[in-house]
Tab-separated table of C-alpha atoms and ligand atoms in Angstrom:
chain	number	residue	atom	x	y	z
A	767	MET	CA	-24.858	8.630	5.236
A	768	GLU	CA	-24.840	7.943	1.545
A	769	LEU	CA	-23.876	4.629	0.015
A	770	HIS	CA	-20.468	5.783	-1.223
A	771	GLN	CA	-19.512	6.824	2.287
A	772	LEU	CA	-20.065	3.411	3.872
A	773	THR	CA	-17.562	0.766	4.816
A	774	ILE	CA	-17.585	-2.772	3.426
A	775	HIS	CA	-19.215	-4.151	6.563
A	776	GLU	CA	-21.898	-1.492	6.576
A	777	LEU	CA	-22.674	-2.139	2.936
A	778	GLN	CA	-22.817	-5.899	3.566
A	779	GLU	CA	-25.316	-5.314	6.336
A	780	LEU	CA	-27.547	-3.329	4.000
A	781	LEU	CA	-27.272	-6.008	1.326
A	782	ARG	CA	-28.107	-8.724	3.823
A	783	ARG	CA	-31.178	-6.858	4.928
A	784	GLN	CA	-32.059	-6.265	1.285
A	785	GLU	CA	-32.094	-2.518	1.862
A	786	THR	CA	-29.859	-1.931	-1.119
A	787	SER	CA	-28.527	-3.841	-4.103
A	788	ALA	CA	-25.144	-4.353	-5.730
A	789	LEU	CA	-26.427	-2.216	-8.626
A	790	GLU	CA	-27.371	0.682	-6.378
A	791	ILE	CA	-24.031	0.578	-4.631
A	792	THR	CA	-22.119	0.418	-7.887
A	793	ARG	CA	-24.101	3.295	-9.377
A	794	ALA	CA	-23.464	5.344	-6.237
A	795	ILE	CA	-19.691	4.635	-6.488
A	796	PHE	CA	-19.500	5.785	-10.119
A	797	ALA	CA	-21.582	8.860	-9.381
A	798	ARG	CA	-19.108	9.732	-6.658
A	799	ILE	CA	-16.162	9.102	-8.902
A	800	ARG	CA	-17.665	11.409	-11.537
A	801	ALA	CA	-18.267	14.045	-8.898
A	802	VAL	CA	-14.834	14.162	-7.355
A	803	ASP	CA	-12.196	12.364	-9.411
A	804	GLY	CA	-11.696	15.370	-11.678
A	805	GLN	CA	-9.991	17.001	-8.647
A	806	ILE	CA	-8.361	13.922	-7.120
A	807	ARG	CA	-7.245	12.052	-10.247
A	808	ALA	CA	-6.937	8.717	-8.453
A	809	PHE	CA	-8.030	6.544	-11.390
A	810	ILE	CA	-6.129	5.701	-14.538
A	811	THR	CA	-8.795	3.360	-15.939
A	812	LEU	CA	-12.494	2.996	-15.057
A	813	THR	CA	-14.440	-0.185	-15.725
A	814	GLU	CA	-17.948	1.156	-15.281
A	815	GLU	CA	-19.788	-0.868	-17.925
A	816	GLU	CA	-18.427	-4.201	-16.797
A	817	ALA	CA	-19.000	-3.252	-13.163
A	818	LEU	CA	-22.655	-2.375	-13.718
A	819	SER	CA	-23.349	-5.599	-15.590
A	820	GLN	CA	-21.602	-7.635	-12.935
A	821	ALA	CA	-23.672	-5.890	-10.256
A	822	ARG	CA	-26.870	-6.759	-12.114
A	823	GLU	CA	-25.741	-10.400	-12.335
A	824	ILE	CA	-24.982	-10.541	-8.594
A	825	ASP	CA	-28.374	-9.091	-7.745
A	826	LYS	CA	-30.045	-11.641	-9.951
A	827	GLN	CA	-28.337	-14.435	-8.091
A	828	GLY	CA	-29.282	-12.807	-4.802
A	829	GLU	CA	-26.441	-14.292	-2.803
A	830	TYR	CA	-24.152	-11.907	-1.052
A	831	GLY	CA	-20.949	-13.745	-0.081
A	832	ARG	CA	-17.858	-12.462	1.607
A	833	ILE	CA	-17.376	-9.485	-0.703
A	834	ALA	CA	-20.183	-9.859	-3.239
A	835	GLY	CA	-21.516	-6.661	-4.641
A	836	ILE	CA	-18.796	-4.486	-3.109
A	837	PRO	CA	-16.867	-2.260	-5.556
A	838	LEU	CA	-13.084	-2.065	-5.246
A	839	GLY	CA	-10.071	-0.383	-6.767
A	840	LEU	CA	-6.769	-1.939	-7.688
A	841	LYS	CA	-3.394	-0.230	-7.885
A	842	ASP	CA	-2.460	-0.307	-11.528
A	843	ASN	CA	0.340	-2.814	-11.000
A	844	PHE	CA	-2.092	-5.676	-10.321
A	845	CYS	CA	-2.658	-7.630	-13.527
A	846	THR	CA	-6.308	-7.728	-14.526
A	847	ARG	CA	-7.560	-9.930	-17.338
A	848	GLY	CA	-8.785	-7.804	-20.240
A	849	VAL	CA	-8.171	-4.537	-18.379
A	850	LYS	CA	-5.124	-2.345	-19.050
A	851	THR	CA	-2.374	-2.642	-16.432
A	852	THR	CA	0.032	0.265	-16.972
A	853	CYS	CA	2.182	0.562	-13.831
A	854	SER	CA	1.890	4.236	-14.705
A	855	SER	CA	4.651	3.709	-17.233
A	856	ARG	CA	4.956	4.472	-20.978
A	857	MET	CA	6.447	1.007	-21.126
A	858	LEU	CA	3.151	-0.703	-20.253
A	859	GLU	CA	0.792	2.020	-21.415
A	860	ASN	CA	-1.095	-0.374	-23.704
A	861	PHE	CA	-0.492	-3.654	-21.853
A	862	VAL	CA	-3.654	-5.759	-21.425
A	863	PRO	CA	-2.932	-8.883	-19.353
A	864	ILE	CA	-4.568	-12.218	-20.164
A	865	TYR	CA	-4.833	-13.190	-16.486
A	866	ASP	CA	-5.775	-11.806	-13.077
A	867	SER	CA	-3.196	-11.480	-10.298
A	868	THR	CA	-4.020	-14.024	-7.596
A	869	ALA	CA	-5.058	-11.435	-4.965
A	870	ALA	CA	-7.390	-9.641	-7.366
A	871	GLY	CA	-8.686	-13.008	-8.690
A	872	LYS	CA	-9.608	-14.056	-5.145
A	873	LEU	CA	-11.692	-10.875	-4.729
A	874	PHE	CA	-13.347	-11.416	-8.080
A	875	ALA	CA	-14.115	-15.056	-7.160
A	876	GLU	CA	-15.925	-13.710	-4.080
A	877	LYS	CA	-17.841	-11.395	-6.448
A	878	GLY	CA	-16.100	-8.172	-5.595
A	879	ILE	CA	-16.664	-5.664	-8.365
A	880	LEU	CA	-13.724	-3.858	-10.032
A	881	ALA	CA	-14.411	-0.112	-10.314
A	882	GLY	CA	-11.068	0.661	-11.910
A	883	LYS	CA	-7.295	0.879	-11.787
A	884	LEU	CA	-5.549	3.352	-9.593
A	885	ASN	CA	-2.620	5.683	-10.071
A	886	LEU	CA	0.877	5.008	-8.648
A	887	ASP	CA	4.466	6.119	-8.987
A	888	GLU	CA	5.944	4.431	-12.075
A	889	PHE	CA	6.577	0.762	-11.263
A	890	ALA	CA	5.780	1.563	-7.593
A	891	MET	CA	9.008	3.568	-7.247
A	892	GLY	CA	8.258	6.725	-5.281
A	893	SER	CA	6.535	8.232	-2.281
A	894	SER	CA	4.159	10.842	-3.707
A	895	THR	CA	2.478	9.489	-6.894
A	896	GLU	CA	4.047	12.460	-8.676
A	897	LEU	CA	6.265	9.952	-10.518
A	898	SER	CA	3.311	8.562	-12.407
A	899	THR	CA	3.984	9.006	-16.124
A	900	PHE	CA	0.427	10.169	-16.652
A	901	PHE	CA	-0.528	12.695	-13.959
A	902	PRO	CA	-0.100	13.304	-10.228
A	903	THR	CA	-2.937	12.391	-7.812
A	904	CYS	CA	-4.036	14.970	-5.252
A	905	ASN	CA	-4.572	14.493	-1.527
A	906	PRO	CA	-8.344	14.752	-0.782
A	907	TRP	CA	-7.603	16.664	2.464
A	908	ASP	CA	-5.767	19.403	0.605
A	909	LEU	CA	-5.627	19.292	-3.192
A	910	THR	CA	-2.301	21.158	-3.227
A	911	ARG	CA	-0.613	18.261	-1.374
A	912	VAL	CA	0.490	14.778	-2.427
A	913	PRO	CA	-1.436	11.686	-1.348
A	914	GLY	CA	1.830	9.825	-0.668
A	915	GLY	CA	2.964	6.849	-2.699
A	916	SER	CA	3.453	4.723	-4.388
A	917	SER	CA	-0.114	3.483	-3.780
A	918	GLY	CA	-1.302	7.156	-3.730
A	919	GLY	CA	-4.237	6.479	-6.052
A	920	SER	CA	-5.485	3.691	-3.776
A	921	ALA	CA	-5.284	5.799	-0.609
A	922	ALA	CA	-6.739	8.935	-2.199
A	923	ALA	CA	-9.653	6.990	-3.746
A	924	VAL	CA	-10.570	5.444	-0.379
A	925	ALA	CA	-10.204	8.749	1.473
A	926	ALA	CA	-12.377	10.521	-1.088
A	927	ASP	CA	-15.068	7.852	-0.798
A	928	GLU	CA	-14.602	6.800	-4.417
A	929	VAL	CA	-14.296	3.141	-3.432
A	930	PRO	CA	-14.815	1.388	-0.069
A	931	PHE	CA	-11.397	-0.271	-0.357
A	932	ALA	CA	-8.466	-0.824	-2.677
A	933	LEU	CA	-5.473	-3.110	-2.940
A	934	GLY	CA	-1.943	-1.782	-2.975
A	935	SER	CA	1.589	-3.084	-2.821
A	936	ASP	CA	4.206	-2.175	-0.218
A	937	THR	CA	7.926	-2.567	-0.877
A	938	GLY	CA	9.242	0.071	1.517
A	939	GLY	CA	6.066	1.759	2.777
A	940	SER	CA	3.868	2.216	-0.268
A	941	ILE	CA	0.659	1.161	1.458
A	942	ARG	CA	1.298	2.604	4.939
A	943	GLN	CA	2.733	5.999	3.971
A	944	PRO	CA	-0.108	6.990	1.604
A	945	ALA	CA	-2.672	5.594	4.105
A	946	ALA	CA	-1.123	7.846	6.733
A	947	PHE	CA	-1.114	10.881	4.413
A	948	CYS	CA	-4.754	10.345	3.469
A	949	GLY	CA	-6.138	9.444	6.897
A	950	VAL	CA	-7.205	5.894	6.091
A	951	VAL	CA	-6.140	2.423	7.272
A	952	GLY	CA	-3.344	0.677	5.366
A	953	PHE	CA	-2.290	-2.909	6.010
A	954	LYS	CA	0.867	-4.659	4.888
A	955	PRO	CA	0.952	-8.343	5.883
A	956	THR	CA	3.975	-10.508	6.653
A	957	TYR	CA	6.112	-11.277	3.601
A	958	GLY	CA	4.669	-14.455	2.116
A	959	ARG	CA	1.202	-14.094	3.606
A	960	VAL	CA	-0.381	-12.948	0.343
A	961	SER	CA	0.507	-14.149	-3.112
A	962	ARG	CA	2.451	-11.682	-5.247
A	963	TRP	CA	1.680	-13.585	-8.417
A	964	GLY	CA	0.474	-11.302	-11.185
A	965	VAL	CA	1.535	-8.139	-9.368
A	966	VAL	CA	4.235	-6.433	-11.432
A	967	SER	CA	7.433	-6.895	-9.467
A	968	TYR	CA	9.575	-4.073	-8.197
A	969	ALA	CA	11.788	-5.781	-5.581
A	970	SER	CA	10.686	-9.358	-5.090
A	971	SER	CA	12.153	-9.980	-1.623
A	972	LEU	CA	10.439	-6.870	-0.260
A	973	ASP	CA	7.180	-6.496	-2.221
A	974	GLN	CA	4.019	-7.498	-0.410
A	975	VAL	CA	0.372	-7.122	-1.310
A	976	GLY	CA	-2.019	-5.506	1.135
A	977	THR	CA	-5.076	-3.330	1.461
A	978	ILE	CA	-6.229	0.213	2.143
A	979	ALA	CA	-9.690	0.652	3.680
A	980	LYS	CA	-11.778	3.003	5.812
A	981	ASP	CA	-11.490	1.082	9.002
A	982	VAL	CA	-9.760	-1.859	10.706
A	983	ARG	CA	-12.635	-4.259	10.336
A	984	ASP	CA	-12.707	-3.760	6.589
A	985	CYS	CA	-8.958	-4.408	6.367
A	986	ALA	CA	-9.465	-7.669	8.264
A	987	LEU	CA	-12.277	-8.732	5.980
A	988	VAL	CA	-10.184	-8.169	2.867
A	989	MET	CA	-7.096	-9.836	4.363
A	990	ASN	CA	-9.183	-12.898	5.175
A	991	ILE	CA	-9.975	-13.280	1.481
A	992	ILE	CA	-6.607	-12.527	-0.130
A	993	SER	CA	-4.262	-14.302	2.298
A	994	GLY	CA	-2.921	-17.809	1.909
A	995	LYS	CA	-0.589	-20.126	0.004
A	996	ASP	CA	-0.612	-19.865	-3.766
A	997	PRO	CA	1.042	-22.578	-5.837
A	998	LEU	CA	1.912	-19.887	-8.391
A	999	ASP	CA	4.041	-17.924	-5.871
A	1000	SER	CA	6.688	-20.106	-4.236
A	1001	THR	CA	7.382	-17.380	-1.678
A	1002	SER	CA	3.842	-17.511	-0.401
A	1003	VAL	CA	3.643	-19.384	2.862
A	1004	ASP	CA	1.575	-22.474	3.641
A	1005	LEU	CA	0.220	-21.505	7.040
A	1006	PRO	CA	-3.439	-21.553	8.137
A	1007	VAL	CA	-5.077	-18.130	7.802
A	1008	PRO	CA	-6.828	-17.288	11.053
A	1009	ASP	CA	-10.131	-15.439	10.952
A	1010	TYR	CA	-8.815	-11.908	11.343
A	1011	ALA	CA	-12.223	-10.407	11.894
A	1012	ALA	CA	-12.636	-12.728	14.929
A	1013	SER	CA	-9.693	-11.028	16.697
A	1014	LEU	CA	-11.514	-7.672	16.834
A	1015	ASP	CA	-12.603	-7.804	20.473
A	1016	GLY	CA	-11.489	-4.297	21.484
A	1017	SER	CA	-9.196	-5.457	24.265
A	1018	VAL	CA	-5.473	-4.754	24.749
A	1019	LYS	CA	-5.399	-5.604	28.411
A	1020	GLY	CA	-1.966	-6.959	29.302
A	1021	MET	CA	-0.631	-6.472	25.800
A	1022	LYS	CA	3.032	-5.476	25.789
A	1023	ILE	CA	3.724	-2.554	23.464
A	1024	ALA	CA	7.208	-1.274	22.684
A	1025	TYR	CA	8.075	2.086	21.151
A	1026	PRO	CA	11.550	2.372	19.630
A	1027	ARG	CA	13.478	5.449	20.654
A	1028	GLU	CA	15.040	5.717	17.198
A	1029	TYR	CA	11.610	6.318	15.637
A	1030	PHE	CA	10.956	9.365	17.864
A	1031	LYS	CA	13.964	11.382	16.957
A	1032	SER	CA	14.924	14.586	15.206
A	1033	GLY	CA	13.855	14.335	11.634
A	1034	VAL	CA	10.418	13.218	12.797
A	1035	ASP	CA	8.111	16.238	13.235
A	1036	THR	CA	7.613	16.871	16.940
A	1037	ASN	CA	3.860	17.304	16.416
A	1038	ILE	CA	3.757	13.760	15.001
A	1039	GLN	CA	5.933	12.402	17.833
A	1040	ASP	CA	3.627	14.038	20.435
A	1041	THR	CA	0.482	12.704	18.758
A	1042	VAL	CA	1.762	9.134	18.654
A	1043	LYS	CA	2.949	9.394	22.285
A	1044	LYS	CA	-0.572	10.502	23.189
A	1045	ALA	CA	-1.906	7.425	21.434
A	1046	LEU	CA	0.496	5.319	23.448
A	1047	ARG	CA	-0.842	6.828	26.657
A	1048	LYS	CA	-4.314	5.895	25.430
A	1049	TYR	CA	-3.095	2.280	25.084
A	1050	GLU	CA	-1.822	2.468	28.641
A	1051	GLU	CA	-5.189	3.704	29.838
A	1052	MET	CA	-6.744	0.754	28.072
A	1053	GLY	CA	-4.598	-1.670	30.020
A	1054	ALA	CA	-1.549	-2.214	27.821
A	1055	ILE	CA	1.969	-2.144	29.113
A	1056	VAL	CA	4.058	0.430	27.193
A	1057	GLU	CA	7.859	0.587	27.284
A	1058	GLU	CA	10.668	2.201	25.341
A	1059	VAL	CA	13.069	-0.053	23.378
A	1060	SER	CA	15.896	0.341	20.934
A	1061	LEU	CA	16.170	-0.784	17.292
A	1062	PRO	CA	19.747	0.365	16.801
A	1063	HIS	CA	20.242	-0.719	13.180
A	1064	SER	CA	17.104	0.916	11.827
A	1065	GLU	CA	19.110	4.021	10.928
A	1066	TYR	CA	20.946	1.992	8.277
A	1067	ALA	CA	17.740	0.642	6.779
A	1068	LEU	CA	17.259	3.296	4.124
A	1069	PRO	CA	20.667	3.040	2.423
A	1070	ALA	CA	20.533	-0.729	2.625
A	1071	TYR	CA	17.034	-0.726	1.222
A	1072	TYR	CA	18.056	1.371	-1.746
A	1073	LEU	CA	20.777	-1.165	-2.578
A	1074	VAL	CA	18.647	-4.281	-2.160
A	1075	SER	CA	15.560	-2.839	-3.843
A	1076	THR	CA	17.397	-1.343	-6.815
A	1077	ALA	CA	19.455	-4.481	-7.316
A	1078	GLU	CA	16.282	-6.536	-7.517
A	1079	ALA	CA	14.544	-3.936	-9.631
A	1080	SER	CA	17.377	-3.964	-12.139
A	1081	ALA	CA	16.824	-7.705	-12.591
A	1082	ASN	CA	13.021	-7.582	-12.596
A	1083	LEU	CA	12.862	-4.796	-15.123
A	1084	ALA	CA	15.224	-6.534	-17.530
A	1085	CYS	CA	12.210	-8.259	-19.079
A	1086	TYR	CA	11.039	-4.994	-20.610
A	1087	ASP	CA	13.136	-5.158	-23.739
A	1088	GLY	CA	10.632	-4.318	-26.416
A	1089	VAL	CA	10.380	-7.947	-27.441
A	1090	ARG	CA	8.032	-9.570	-24.922
A	1091	TYR	CA	6.057	-6.845	-23.260
A	1092	GLY	CA	5.073	-3.317	-23.772
A	1093	LEU	CA	6.576	-0.551	-25.788
A	1094	ARG	CA	8.777	-1.296	-28.762
A	1095	ASP	CA	10.714	1.178	-30.859
A	1096	PHE	CA	10.075	0.129	-34.458
A	1097	GLU	CA	12.510	2.649	-35.944
A	1098	ALA	CA	15.655	0.959	-34.706
A	1099	ASP	CA	17.525	-0.878	-37.425
A	1100	ASN	CA	19.146	-3.562	-35.325
A	1101	VAL	CA	18.112	-5.553	-32.275
A	1102	ILE	CA	20.517	-4.005	-29.779
A	1103	ASP	CA	19.362	-0.506	-30.690
A	1104	MET	CA	15.777	-1.703	-30.462
A	1105	PHE	CA	16.386	-2.860	-26.851
A	1106	SER	CA	18.019	0.314	-25.766
A	1107	ARG	CA	15.706	2.704	-27.625
A	1108	SER	CA	12.594	0.923	-26.289
A	1109	ARG	CA	13.949	1.161	-22.752
A	1110	ALA	CA	15.032	4.760	-23.183
A	1111	GLU	CA	11.581	5.762	-24.326
A	1112	GLY	CA	9.564	3.473	-22.097
A	1113	PHE	CA	11.061	4.215	-18.641
A	1114	GLY	CA	10.986	7.485	-16.741
A	1115	ASP	CA	14.043	9.052	-15.073
A	1116	GLU	CA	13.531	7.560	-11.622
A	1117	VAL	CA	13.133	4.036	-12.972
A	1118	LYS	CA	16.300	4.451	-15.040
A	1119	ARG	CA	18.185	5.833	-12.070
A	1120	ARG	CA	17.245	2.765	-10.027
A	1121	ILE	CA	18.087	0.291	-12.765
A	1122	MET	CA	21.555	1.897	-13.091
A	1123	LEU	CA	22.133	1.967	-9.335
A	1124	GLY	CA	20.999	-1.648	-8.993
A	1125	SER	CA	23.153	-2.884	-11.892
A	1126	PHE	CA	26.120	-1.058	-10.405
A	1127	ALA	CA	25.569	-2.529	-6.925
A	1128	LEU	CA	25.480	-6.032	-8.413
A	1129	SER	CA	28.441	-5.667	-10.727
A	1130	SER	CA	31.604	-7.613	-10.117
A	1131	GLY	CA	34.016	-5.716	-7.880
A	1132	TYR	CA	31.188	-3.766	-6.222
A	1133	TYR	CA	28.932	-6.687	-5.238
A	1134	ASP	CA	30.777	-7.353	-1.953
A	1135	ALA	CA	31.140	-3.697	-1.081
A	1136	TYR	CA	27.505	-2.763	-1.680
A	1137	TYR	CA	24.957	-5.521	-2.269
A	1138	LEU	CA	26.415	-8.101	0.082
A	1139	LYS	CA	26.965	-5.508	2.746
A	1140	ALA	CA	23.355	-4.372	2.435
A	1141	LEU	CA	22.203	-7.971	2.940
A	1142	LYS	CA	24.241	-8.155	6.139
A	1143	VAL	CA	22.661	-4.918	7.366
A	1144	ARG	CA	19.296	-6.418	6.522
A	1145	ARG	CA	20.013	-9.339	8.830
A	1146	LEU	CA	20.999	-7.006	11.655
A	1147	ILE	CA	17.773	-5.047	11.245
A	1148	ALA	CA	15.681	-8.242	11.336
A	1149	ASP	CA	17.586	-9.414	14.441
A	1150	ASP	CA	16.828	-6.110	16.242
A	1151	PHE	CA	13.113	-6.760	15.713
A	1152	SER	CA	13.374	-10.371	16.870
A	1153	LYS	CA	15.027	-9.298	20.106
A	1154	VAL	CA	12.238	-6.863	20.884
A	1155	PHE	CA	9.549	-9.380	20.018
A	1156	ALA	CA	11.016	-11.843	22.493
A	1157	ASP	CA	9.534	-9.549	25.169
A	1158	PHE	CA	6.797	-7.606	23.413
A	1159	ASP	CA	3.623	-8.245	21.391
A	1160	LEU	CA	3.724	-5.122	19.308
A	1161	ILE	CA	5.860	-2.147	18.307
A	1162	VAL	CA	4.300	1.272	17.779
A	1163	SER	CA	5.809	4.287	15.969
A	1164	PRO	CA	4.793	7.141	13.714
A	1165	THR	CA	4.235	5.973	10.096
A	1166	THR	CA	5.846	9.033	8.499
A	1167	PRO	CA	8.209	11.777	9.641
A	1168	THR	CA	5.923	14.573	8.329
A	1169	VAL	CA	2.349	15.023	7.191
A	1170	ALA	CA	1.628	15.137	3.448
A	1171	PHE	CA	3.842	17.694	1.700
A	1172	LYS	CA	2.992	20.010	-1.174
A	1173	ILE	CA	2.925	18.791	-4.759
A	1174	GLY	CA	6.208	19.810	-6.404
A	1175	GLU	CA	8.019	20.437	-3.051
A	1176	GLN	CA	10.318	17.396	-3.137
A	1177	ILE	CA	10.072	16.132	-6.671
A	1178	ASP	CA	13.454	17.418	-7.824
A	1179	ASP	CA	15.250	16.009	-4.797
A	1180	PRO	CA	15.186	12.196	-4.796
A	1181	LEU	CA	17.154	12.047	-1.555
A	1182	THR	CA	14.619	14.134	0.442
A	1183	LEU	CA	11.808	12.175	-1.159
A	1184	SER	CA	13.337	8.914	-0.042
A	1185	MET	CA	13.431	10.178	3.582
A	1186	ASN	CA	9.649	9.760	3.719
A	1187	ASP	CA	10.193	6.069	4.173
A	1188	ILE	CA	12.664	6.017	7.044
A	1189	LEU	CA	10.056	4.689	9.438
A	1190	THR	CA	8.478	2.114	7.104
A	1191	VAL	CA	11.428	0.635	5.190
A	1192	PRO	CA	12.982	-1.313	8.123
A	1193	ILE	CA	9.772	-3.360	8.397
A	1194	ASN	CA	10.031	-4.571	4.797
A	1195	MET	CA	13.668	-5.390	5.293
A	1196	ALA	CA	12.595	-7.653	8.196
A	1197	GLY	CA	9.542	-9.019	6.300
A	1198	LEU	CA	7.176	-8.153	9.175
A	1199	PRO	CA	3.489	-7.265	9.138
A	1200	ALA	CA	2.630	-3.600	9.836
A	1201	MET	CA	-0.220	-1.197	9.415
A	1202	SER	CA	-0.967	2.498	9.592
A	1203	ILE	CA	-4.081	3.814	11.326
A	1204	PRO	CA	-5.235	7.400	11.699
A	1205	CYS	CA	-4.318	8.884	15.104
A	1206	GLY	CA	-4.596	12.676	14.832
A	1207	PHE	CA	-4.067	15.792	12.716
A	1208	HIS	CA	-1.508	18.489	12.176
A	1209	GLU	CA	-2.071	21.553	9.977
A	1210	GLY	CA	-5.421	19.987	9.084
A	1211	MET	CA	-3.648	16.939	7.673
A	1212	PRO	CA	-3.985	13.368	8.993
A	1213	ILE	CA	-1.225	11.656	11.013
A	1214	GLY	CA	-0.660	7.915	10.836
A	1215	MET	CA	0.427	5.604	13.663
A	1216	GLN	CA	2.339	2.512	12.628
A	1217	LEU	CA	1.783	-0.813	14.394
A	1218	ILE	CA	4.361	-3.500	13.743
A	1219	GLY	CA	4.011	-7.173	14.725
A	1220	PRO	CA	6.066	-10.364	14.731
A	1221	ALA	CA	5.939	-12.472	11.581
A	1222	PHE	CA	2.469	-13.907	10.915
A	1223	ALA	CA	0.987	-12.162	13.990
A	1224	GLU	CA	-1.454	-10.145	11.832
A	1225	ASN	CA	-4.101	-10.908	14.421
A	1226	THR	CA	-2.274	-8.939	17.093
A	1227	LEU	CA	-2.140	-5.899	14.829
A	1228	PHE	CA	-5.831	-6.083	14.061
A	1229	LYS	CA	-6.680	-6.492	17.713
A	1230	ALA	CA	-4.652	-3.527	18.868
A	1231	ALA	CA	-5.674	-1.291	15.960
A	1232	PHE	CA	-9.356	-2.093	16.476
A	1233	ALA	CA	-9.120	-1.325	20.207
A	1234	PHE	CA	-7.640	2.135	19.390
A	1235	GLU	CA	-10.288	2.762	16.762
A	1236	GLN	CA	-13.057	1.876	19.218
A	1237	ASN	CA	-11.764	4.545	21.596
A	1238	THR	CA	-11.189	7.332	19.046
A	1239	ASP	CA	-12.970	8.726	16.020
A	1240	PHE	CA	-10.107	9.737	13.715
A	1241	HIS	CA	-10.994	6.971	11.263
A	1242	SER	CA	-14.504	8.272	10.737
A	1243	LEU	CA	-13.437	11.803	9.733
A	1244	ARG	CA	-13.481	12.477	5.992
A	1245	PRO	CA	-12.195	15.446	3.988
A	1246	ALA	CA	-14.737	18.007	2.847
A	1247	LEU	CA	-14.573	17.828	-0.918
A	1248	GLU	CA	-16.331	20.146	-3.285
A	1249	VAL	CA	-18.695	18.070	-5.386
A	1250	LYS	CA	-18.671	19.072	-9.042
B	1153	LIG	N1	9.070	4.941	-1.555
B	1153	LIG	C1	9.769	3.695	-1.574
B	1153	LIG	C2	10.518	3.561	-2.877
B	1153	LIG	O1	10.383	4.430	-3.689
B	1153	LIG	C3	8.854	2.550	-1.371
B	1153	LIG	C4	8.046	2.233	-2.557
B	1153	LIG	C5	7.150	1.035	-2.350
B	1153	LIG	O2	6.895	0.606	-1.223
B	1153	LIG	N2	6.729	0.486	-3.452
B	1153	LIG	O3	11.204	2.620	-3.103
C-alpha cells in the first residue's frame, strides 16, 4: 500500500513508529492529486505550499497528536482564514474569509493539514455537484457518472485517495448520498452536535457538519475532534462528547434494528433493496434482532423539506447584496439596481429558483398554507422516528434509491434530481444522526446502506457500522483509476 491509500489510523500508526513523516505523507497526497485530479476535478483550490511548510513544522516538533500531520480536504463552504471560500458560486468567487469555521479550526488546532477546498453544488443546493458554477466533479468509479452532492468533491476526493478524509455539510443528504455514490463512509451527526459556525448557511435548522472518510474508525476519530458545544453557535449542544472510537468493539449482539417498509418500496432500485436486505441478514447472523417497522409520514418529507429549506435559504442568502460580501455590480447607477444586478449575476439558476420558492412560501397569505404546514409535517416525521426508537436501537435503510447516475442525465429536471434525497431528507427533518457505509455494488457502482440513530446516539451508529465493516470488505475496495 502506498501512503495516499492509507486511512488516518494507519497513517497515525506509521507516524508513531517513525516510519514516515508528515512531510512524506503530504508530498504523497499532492503527488496523488496531481496524478488523478485532472480526471476527477474534486478540488477548487489547492493549498500545497502552506501544507508542505506546515508538515515540515510538525515534523520538527515531532509530536503527533490526534490528527497531526494528516492531510484533509474541506468542502468549499467551510470558511478558511486566508484561503478562498467560494461555495462554488460566482457570488463568492473571490471571497477570502478572515477566520476559520469552528470545525475546521478544531482540526487545524490538532495540526491537521489542509490540502485544499473541494467542489460542491452552488451553496450546497443539489445532489450531483453538477450545479457547481465552476465545473462538475466526476465519480472515481466511472468518470461518466456524478459523484453525488452536494459534498461531491469531498466524497470523490476520498474515494480517489486524494485525501484520507474530508469534511462536508448535510442539509438533506449531502454527506450520505455522495458517500454512497462513491463507496466511502459518510457521517452526519445529530443536529447541534457539531458547530456550524463559519460554515456558509443554506438552511440553518437542517444544516449539519460531518465527515467523509475511508472507514468507520476514521469517521469516529474525526467526529471526536469536531464535536462539542461552541459558544459561537447557539444551536450547538452542551453535552459531553463520548469517545466514539471506544465504541468500536465489533459487537451487535442483542441490538434491535428496525427497517422501515416505506424505504424499501417502488422507486428504490430492487437491486439496492436486495443488497441492503442481505446486509440486514448479516446483522441477524451477528446476533442483532431485525424487524420491519413503519415511518408513515416519511413520504411527505421531500415536499416539506423543499418548503422549509428554501424558506430558510431565502433568508440566509439575503446577505449577498453586493454591499457586504462577494460580487458587486459596479455599473448600476442606483443602489436598488446594484442589489438586483449583483444578485442576478452572482447566483446560478437553482439558487435563484430556491430563493423565489422560499420567499413565496414565507409571504403573507401563503405562510400558513405552505411554510406552517411544512413545519407541522416536520413534527409528524420526527414523531414517527421517536415511536420507533422507543423499541429499537437503530434504523437501517438504503441511502439512495439508485446508484450514481450519468453526468447530464438529470440536470435539466430539478424534480427528478430532488428524488435522490427521498431516503435521507427525513433524517434532517428530525435532526437525527445518520451515516452511509458501503454495502455492495450494482453495475460496478457502490451501494450505500444508511444507519439512523436516536438523537445523540452517535455511538450506536459507530458500533453497528464497525461491526458490519469487520465482517465485510466493501470499504476496502477502491476504484481503478488511470494515473496520468
Ligand atoms: N440535495 C438536497 C438539496 O439540494 C440536499 C442538499 C444538502 O444536503 N446540502 O437540497
